[in-house]
């Protein structure tokens, strides 16, 4: 059964740990000097899959037009493509971290972690919203 194209699901960081698998990601970032942190939480693709994306997973080309927009409590936003996360395409281990260096993030909120990025600009703290949807091609006026 295909889920509706638009729907809302609300989860706390604690809920994500109990419903989905927990993974680790290690990150060294040189932007503010060398940093090393251990992030734990579900893969973002697993969170989206659990919510039931509104596409046919068998249609490879259809999957490549879907986007994920993530917003944080500080107003920071970022966008990823589904193809970056999809195991048949980029297979990037993007996390919706629920723990940072062994400490729960339930009070602070989840953090989006993109460990394959060389800089942390797409890391989003205190995640408030995760939107998933298709990109419609622009009208070219032809």
mmCIF file with all atom_site columns, C-alpha atoms in Angstrom:
data_model
loop_
_atom_site.group_PDB
_atom_site.id
_atom_site.type_symbol
_atom_site.label_atom_id
_atom_site.label_alt_id
_atom_site.label_comp_id
_atom_site.label_asym_id
_atom_site.label_entity_id
_atom_site.label_seq_id
_atom_site.pdbx_PDB_ins_code
_atom_site.Cartn_x
_atom_site.Cartn_y
_atom_site.Cartn_z
_atom_site.occupancy
_atom_site.B_iso_or_equiv
_atom_site.pdbx_formal_charge
_atom_site.auth_seq_id
_atom_site.auth_comp_id
_atom_site.auth_asym_id
_atom_site.auth_atom_id
_atom_site.pdbx_PDB_model_num
ATOM 1   C CA . UNK A 1 1   ? 0.000  0.000  0.000   1.00 0.00 ? 1   UNK A CA 1
ATOM 2   C CA . UNK A 1 2   ? 1.365  3.395  -0.964  1.00 0.00 ? 2   UNK A CA 1
ATOM 3   C CA . UNK A 1 3   ? 1.300  6.081  1.711   1.00 0.00 ? 3   UNK A CA 1
ATOM 4   C CA . UNK A 1 4   ? -0.065 9.569  1.021   1.00 0.00 ? 4   UNK A CA 1
ATOM 5   C CA . UNK A 1 5   ? 2.356  12.015 -0.628  1.00 0.00 ? 5   UNK A CA 1
ATOM 6   C CA . UNK A 1 6   ? 2.012  14.448 2.261   1.00 0.00 ? 6   UNK A CA 1
ATOM 7   C CA . UNK A 1 7   ? 1.774  13.537 5.911   1.00 0.00 ? 7   UNK A CA 1
ATOM 8   C CA . UNK A 1 8   ? 3.321  14.466 9.212   1.00 0.00 ? 8   UNK A CA 1
ATOM 9   C CA . UNK A 1 9   ? 5.081  12.192 11.681  1.00 0.00 ? 9   UNK A CA 1
ATOM 10  C CA . UNK A 1 10  ? 6.473  13.431 14.996  1.00 0.00 ? 10  UNK A CA 1
ATOM 11  C CA . UNK A 1 11  ? 9.280  11.666 16.826  1.00 0.00 ? 11  UNK A CA 1
ATOM 12  C CA . UNK A 1 12  ? 11.468 12.541 19.780  1.00 0.00 ? 12  UNK A CA 1
ATOM 13  C CA . UNK A 1 13  ? 15.152 11.557 19.733  1.00 0.00 ? 13  UNK A CA 1
ATOM 14  C CA . UNK A 1 14  ? 14.364 8.841  22.274  1.00 0.00 ? 14  UNK A CA 1
ATOM 15  C CA . UNK A 1 15  ? 11.669 7.419  19.959  1.00 0.00 ? 15  UNK A CA 1
ATOM 16  C CA . UNK A 1 16  ? 14.178 7.182  17.107  1.00 0.00 ? 16  UNK A CA 1
ATOM 17  C CA . UNK A 1 17  ? 16.524 5.110  19.256  1.00 0.00 ? 17  UNK A CA 1
ATOM 18  C CA . UNK A 1 18  ? 13.805 2.647  20.229  1.00 0.00 ? 18  UNK A CA 1
ATOM 19  C CA . UNK A 1 19  ? 12.157 2.283  16.807  1.00 0.00 ? 19  UNK A CA 1
ATOM 20  C CA . UNK A 1 20  ? 15.168 2.210  14.468  1.00 0.00 ? 20  UNK A CA 1
ATOM 21  C CA . UNK A 1 21  ? 18.669 0.757  14.391  1.00 0.00 ? 21  UNK A CA 1
ATOM 22  C CA . UNK A 1 22  ? 21.454 2.831  15.922  1.00 0.00 ? 22  UNK A CA 1
ATOM 23  C CA . UNK A 1 23  ? 24.619 3.470  13.889  1.00 0.00 ? 23  UNK A CA 1
ATOM 24  C CA . UNK A 1 24  ? 27.922 5.204  14.614  1.00 0.00 ? 24  UNK A CA 1
ATOM 25  C CA . UNK A 1 25  ? 29.661 7.882  12.558  1.00 0.00 ? 25  UNK A CA 1
ATOM 26  C CA . UNK A 1 26  ? 33.012 9.445  13.311  1.00 0.00 ? 26  UNK A CA 1
ATOM 27  C CA . UNK A 1 27  ? 33.882 12.896 11.995  1.00 0.00 ? 27  UNK A CA 1
ATOM 28  C CA . UNK A 1 28  ? 37.055 14.932 11.819  1.00 0.00 ? 28  UNK A CA 1
ATOM 29  C CA . UNK A 1 29  ? 36.416 18.561 10.878  1.00 0.00 ? 29  UNK A CA 1
ATOM 30  C CA . UNK A 1 30  ? 39.138 21.113 10.197  1.00 0.00 ? 30  UNK A CA 1
ATOM 31  C CA . UNK A 1 31  ? 36.830 24.159 9.858   1.00 0.00 ? 31  UNK A CA 1
ATOM 32  C CA . UNK A 1 32  ? 37.272 25.293 13.490  1.00 0.00 ? 32  UNK A CA 1
ATOM 33  C CA . UNK A 1 33  ? 40.408 23.278 14.045  1.00 0.00 ? 33  UNK A CA 1
ATOM 34  C CA . UNK A 1 34  ? 40.553 19.498 14.229  1.00 0.00 ? 34  UNK A CA 1
ATOM 35  C CA . UNK A 1 35  ? 37.534 18.001 15.981  1.00 0.00 ? 35  UNK A CA 1
ATOM 36  C CA . UNK A 1 36  ? 36.547 14.434 16.571  1.00 0.00 ? 36  UNK A CA 1
ATOM 37  C CA . UNK A 1 37  ? 33.096 13.403 17.726  1.00 0.00 ? 37  UNK A CA 1
ATOM 38  C CA . UNK A 1 38  ? 31.164 10.171 17.864  1.00 0.00 ? 38  UNK A CA 1
ATOM 39  C CA . UNK A 1 39  ? 27.573 10.468 16.640  1.00 0.00 ? 39  UNK A CA 1
ATOM 40  C CA . UNK A 1 40  ? 24.989 7.734  17.136  1.00 0.00 ? 40  UNK A CA 1
ATOM 41  C CA . UNK A 1 41  ? 21.532 7.461  15.623  1.00 0.00 ? 41  UNK A CA 1
ATOM 42  C CA . UNK A 1 42  ? 19.541 5.980  12.784  1.00 0.00 ? 42  UNK A CA 1
ATOM 43  C CA . UNK A 1 43  ? 20.473 6.476  9.166   1.00 0.00 ? 43  UNK A CA 1
ATOM 44  C CA . UNK A 1 44  ? 18.301 9.225  7.691   1.00 0.00 ? 44  UNK A CA 1
ATOM 45  C CA . UNK A 1 45  ? 17.290 6.901  4.831   1.00 0.00 ? 45  UNK A CA 1
ATOM 46  C CA . UNK A 1 46  ? 15.936 4.424  7.437   1.00 0.00 ? 46  UNK A CA 1
ATOM 47  C CA . UNK A 1 47  ? 13.919 7.189  9.134   1.00 0.00 ? 47  UNK A CA 1
ATOM 48  C CA . UNK A 1 48  ? 12.398 8.256  5.801   1.00 0.00 ? 48  UNK A CA 1
ATOM 49  C CA . UNK A 1 49  ? 11.757 4.633  4.793   1.00 0.00 ? 49  UNK A CA 1
ATOM 50  C CA . UNK A 1 50  ? 10.048 4.009  8.155   1.00 0.00 ? 50  UNK A CA 1
ATOM 51  C CA . UNK A 1 51  ? 7.736  6.967  7.486   1.00 0.00 ? 51  UNK A CA 1
ATOM 52  C CA . UNK A 1 52  ? 6.891  5.481  4.079   1.00 0.00 ? 52  UNK A CA 1
ATOM 53  C CA . UNK A 1 53  ? 8.174  7.539  1.152   1.00 0.00 ? 53  UNK A CA 1
ATOM 54  C CA . UNK A 1 54  ? 5.629  8.236  -1.571  1.00 0.00 ? 54  UNK A CA 1
ATOM 55  C CA . UNK A 1 55  ? 7.544  6.650  -4.427  1.00 0.00 ? 55  UNK A CA 1
ATOM 56  C CA . UNK A 1 56  ? 7.831  3.233  -5.987  1.00 0.00 ? 56  UNK A CA 1
ATOM 57  C CA . UNK A 1 57  ? 11.182 1.879  -4.749  1.00 0.00 ? 57  UNK A CA 1
ATOM 58  C CA . UNK A 1 58  ? 11.407 -0.378 -7.809  1.00 0.00 ? 58  UNK A CA 1
ATOM 59  C CA . UNK A 1 59  ? 11.494 2.624  -10.161 1.00 0.00 ? 59  UNK A CA 1
ATOM 60  C CA . UNK A 1 60  ? 15.153 3.652  -9.979  1.00 0.00 ? 60  UNK A CA 1
ATOM 61  C CA . UNK A 1 61  ? 14.844 6.850  -12.028 1.00 0.00 ? 61  UNK A CA 1
ATOM 62  C CA . UNK A 1 62  ? 11.779 7.979  -10.090 1.00 0.00 ? 62  UNK A CA 1
ATOM 63  C CA . UNK A 1 63  ? 13.728 7.782  -6.821  1.00 0.00 ? 63  UNK A CA 1
ATOM 64  C CA . UNK A 1 64  ? 16.421 10.152 -8.104  1.00 0.00 ? 64  UNK A CA 1
ATOM 65  C CA . UNK A 1 65  ? 14.063 13.163 -8.226  1.00 0.00 ? 65  UNK A CA 1
ATOM 66  C CA . UNK A 1 66  ? 13.216 13.143 -4.503  1.00 0.00 ? 66  UNK A CA 1
ATOM 67  C CA . UNK A 1 67  ? 14.715 15.630 -2.049  1.00 0.00 ? 67  UNK A CA 1
ATOM 68  C CA . UNK A 1 68  ? 15.048 15.849 1.735   1.00 0.00 ? 68  UNK A CA 1
ATOM 69  C CA . UNK A 1 69  ? 15.036 19.261 3.407   1.00 0.00 ? 69  UNK A CA 1
ATOM 70  C CA . UNK A 1 70  ? 16.131 19.454 7.038   1.00 0.00 ? 70  UNK A CA 1
ATOM 71  C CA . UNK A 1 71  ? 15.525 22.461 9.327   1.00 0.00 ? 71  UNK A CA 1
ATOM 72  C CA . UNK A 1 72  ? 17.112 23.207 12.674  1.00 0.00 ? 72  UNK A CA 1
ATOM 73  C CA . UNK A 1 73  ? 16.068 25.185 15.731  1.00 0.00 ? 73  UNK A CA 1
ATOM 74  C CA . UNK A 1 74  ? 18.658 27.892 14.961  1.00 0.00 ? 74  UNK A CA 1
ATOM 75  C CA . UNK A 1 75  ? 17.126 28.563 11.515  1.00 0.00 ? 75  UNK A CA 1
ATOM 76  C CA . UNK A 1 76  ? 19.768 26.589 9.587   1.00 0.00 ? 76  UNK A CA 1
ATOM 77  C CA . UNK A 1 77  ? 18.429 24.518 6.670   1.00 0.00 ? 77  UNK A CA 1
ATOM 78  C CA . UNK A 1 78  ? 19.998 22.104 4.230   1.00 0.00 ? 78  UNK A CA 1
ATOM 79  C CA . UNK A 1 79  ? 18.859 19.929 1.346   1.00 0.00 ? 79  UNK A CA 1
ATOM 80  C CA . UNK A 1 80  ? 20.000 16.465 0.309   1.00 0.00 ? 80  UNK A CA 1
ATOM 81  C CA . UNK A 1 81  ? 18.918 14.334 -2.586  1.00 0.00 ? 81  UNK A CA 1
ATOM 82  C CA . UNK A 1 82  ? 17.429 10.907 -1.956  1.00 0.00 ? 82  UNK A CA 1
ATOM 83  C CA . UNK A 1 83  ? 19.987 9.542  -4.436  1.00 0.00 ? 83  UNK A CA 1
ATOM 84  C CA . UNK A 1 84  ? 22.800 10.608 -2.059  1.00 0.00 ? 84  UNK A CA 1
ATOM 85  C CA . UNK A 1 85  ? 21.348 8.327  0.619   1.00 0.00 ? 85  UNK A CA 1
ATOM 86  C CA . UNK A 1 86  ? 19.896 5.511  -1.488  1.00 0.00 ? 86  UNK A CA 1
ATOM 87  C CA . UNK A 1 87  ? 21.992 2.326  -1.357  1.00 0.00 ? 87  UNK A CA 1
ATOM 88  C CA . UNK A 1 88  ? 21.641 1.963  -5.150  1.00 0.00 ? 88  UNK A CA 1
ATOM 89  C CA . UNK A 1 89  ? 23.180 5.421  -5.751  1.00 0.00 ? 89  UNK A CA 1
ATOM 90  C CA . UNK A 1 90  ? 25.455 7.360  -3.336  1.00 0.00 ? 90  UNK A CA 1
ATOM 91  C CA . UNK A 1 91  ? 24.875 5.196  -0.246  1.00 0.00 ? 91  UNK A CA 1
ATOM 92  C CA . UNK A 1 92  ? 26.001 8.064  2.020   1.00 0.00 ? 92  UNK A CA 1
ATOM 93  C CA . UNK A 1 93  ? 25.677 7.183  5.730   1.00 0.00 ? 93  UNK A CA 1
ATOM 94  C CA . UNK A 1 94  ? 23.822 10.369 6.737   1.00 0.00 ? 94  UNK A CA 1
ATOM 95  C CA . UNK A 1 95  ? 22.630 10.140 10.343  1.00 0.00 ? 95  UNK A CA 1
ATOM 96  C CA . UNK A 1 96  ? 19.853 11.709 12.330  1.00 0.00 ? 96  UNK A CA 1
ATOM 97  C CA . UNK A 1 97  ? 22.025 11.621 15.437  1.00 0.00 ? 97  UNK A CA 1
ATOM 98  C CA . UNK A 1 98  ? 20.367 11.097 18.810  1.00 0.00 ? 98  UNK A CA 1
ATOM 99  C CA . UNK A 1 99  ? 23.609 10.894 20.805  1.00 0.00 ? 99  UNK A CA 1
ATOM 100 C CA . UNK A 1 100 ? 26.789 12.980 20.641  1.00 0.00 ? 100 UNK A CA 1
ATOM 101 C CA . UNK A 1 101 ? 29.925 11.690 22.338  1.00 0.00 ? 101 UNK A CA 1
ATOM 102 C CA . UNK A 1 102 ? 27.830 9.330  24.458  1.00 0.00 ? 102 UNK A CA 1
ATOM 103 C CA . UNK A 1 103 ? 25.353 12.010 25.605  1.00 0.00 ? 103 UNK A CA 1
ATOM 104 C CA . UNK A 1 104 ? 21.649 11.893 24.671  1.00 0.00 ? 104 UNK A CA 1
ATOM 105 C CA . UNK A 1 105 ? 20.427 14.737 22.459  1.00 0.00 ? 105 UNK A CA 1
ATOM 106 C CA . UNK A 1 106 ? 16.772 14.364 23.468  1.00 0.00 ? 106 UNK A CA 1
ATOM 107 C CA . UNK A 1 107 ? 16.682 17.765 25.196  1.00 0.00 ? 107 UNK A CA 1
ATOM 108 C CA . UNK A 1 108 ? 18.792 19.577 22.570  1.00 0.00 ? 108 UNK A CA 1
ATOM 109 C CA . UNK A 1 109 ? 17.170 17.776 19.634  1.00 0.00 ? 109 UNK A CA 1
ATOM 110 C CA . UNK A 1 110 ? 18.552 15.479 16.965  1.00 0.00 ? 110 UNK A CA 1
ATOM 111 C CA . UNK A 1 111 ? 21.444 16.516 14.770  1.00 0.00 ? 111 UNK A CA 1
ATOM 112 C CA . UNK A 1 112 ? 21.785 15.865 11.049  1.00 0.00 ? 112 UNK A CA 1
ATOM 113 C CA . UNK A 1 113 ? 25.273 14.454 10.417  1.00 0.00 ? 113 UNK A CA 1
ATOM 114 C CA . UNK A 1 114 ? 26.766 14.143 6.921   1.00 0.00 ? 114 UNK A CA 1
ATOM 115 C CA . UNK A 1 115 ? 30.066 12.355 7.619   1.00 0.00 ? 115 UNK A CA 1
ATOM 116 C CA . UNK A 1 116 ? 31.106 12.274 3.949   1.00 0.00 ? 116 UNK A CA 1
ATOM 117 C CA . UNK A 1 117 ? 31.237 16.104 3.754   1.00 0.00 ? 117 UNK A CA 1
ATOM 118 C CA . UNK A 1 118 ? 34.696 17.644 4.150   1.00 0.00 ? 118 UNK A CA 1
ATOM 119 C CA . UNK A 1 119 ? 33.201 20.576 6.063   1.00 0.00 ? 119 UNK A CA 1
ATOM 120 C CA . UNK A 1 120 ? 30.259 20.536 8.452   1.00 0.00 ? 120 UNK A CA 1
ATOM 121 C CA . UNK A 1 121 ? 28.065 23.085 6.654   1.00 0.00 ? 121 UNK A CA 1
ATOM 122 C CA . UNK A 1 122 ? 25.266 20.535 6.129   1.00 0.00 ? 122 UNK A CA 1
ATOM 123 C CA . UNK A 1 123 ? 25.274 19.471 9.782   1.00 0.00 ? 123 UNK A CA 1
ATOM 124 C CA . UNK A 1 124 ? 22.009 20.744 11.288  1.00 0.00 ? 124 UNK A CA 1
ATOM 125 C CA . UNK A 1 125 ? 21.612 21.010 15.064  1.00 0.00 ? 125 UNK A CA 1
ATOM 126 C CA . UNK A 1 126 ? 18.341 20.753 16.984  1.00 0.00 ? 126 UNK A CA 1
ATOM 127 C CA . UNK A 1 127 ? 16.427 19.328 13.996  1.00 0.00 ? 127 UNK A CA 1
ATOM 128 C CA . UNK A 1 128 ? 12.842 20.590 13.991  1.00 0.00 ? 128 UNK A CA 1
ATOM 129 C CA . UNK A 1 129 ? 11.587 19.357 10.598  1.00 0.00 ? 129 UNK A CA 1
ATOM 130 C CA . UNK A 1 130 ? 12.479 16.792 7.975   1.00 0.00 ? 130 UNK A CA 1
ATOM 131 C CA . UNK A 1 131 ? 10.608 17.222 4.691   1.00 0.00 ? 131 UNK A CA 1
ATOM 132 C CA . UNK A 1 132 ? 10.694 14.608 1.920   1.00 0.00 ? 132 UNK A CA 1
ATOM 133 C CA . UNK A 1 133 ? 9.191  15.157 -1.510  1.00 0.00 ? 133 UNK A CA 1
ATOM 134 C CA . UNK A 1 134 ? 9.629  15.153 -5.277  1.00 0.00 ? 134 UNK A CA 1
ATOM 135 C CA . UNK A 1 135 ? 11.137 17.902 -7.339  1.00 0.00 ? 135 UNK A CA 1
ATOM 136 C CA . UNK A 1 136 ? 8.914  18.844 -10.235 1.00 0.00 ? 136 UNK A CA 1
ATOM 137 C CA . UNK A 1 137 ? 10.784 20.008 -13.324 1.00 0.00 ? 137 UNK A CA 1
ATOM 138 C CA . UNK A 1 138 ? 10.529 23.749 -13.987 1.00 0.00 ? 138 UNK A CA 1
ATOM 139 C CA . UNK A 1 139 ? 8.379  24.982 -16.824 1.00 0.00 ? 139 UNK A CA 1
ATOM 140 C CA . UNK A 1 140 ? 10.695 26.027 -19.649 1.00 0.00 ? 140 UNK A CA 1
ATOM 141 C CA . UNK A 1 141 ? 8.020  28.128 -21.363 1.00 0.00 ? 141 UNK A CA 1
ATOM 142 C CA . UNK A 1 142 ? 8.303  26.239 -24.635 1.00 0.00 ? 142 UNK A CA 1
#
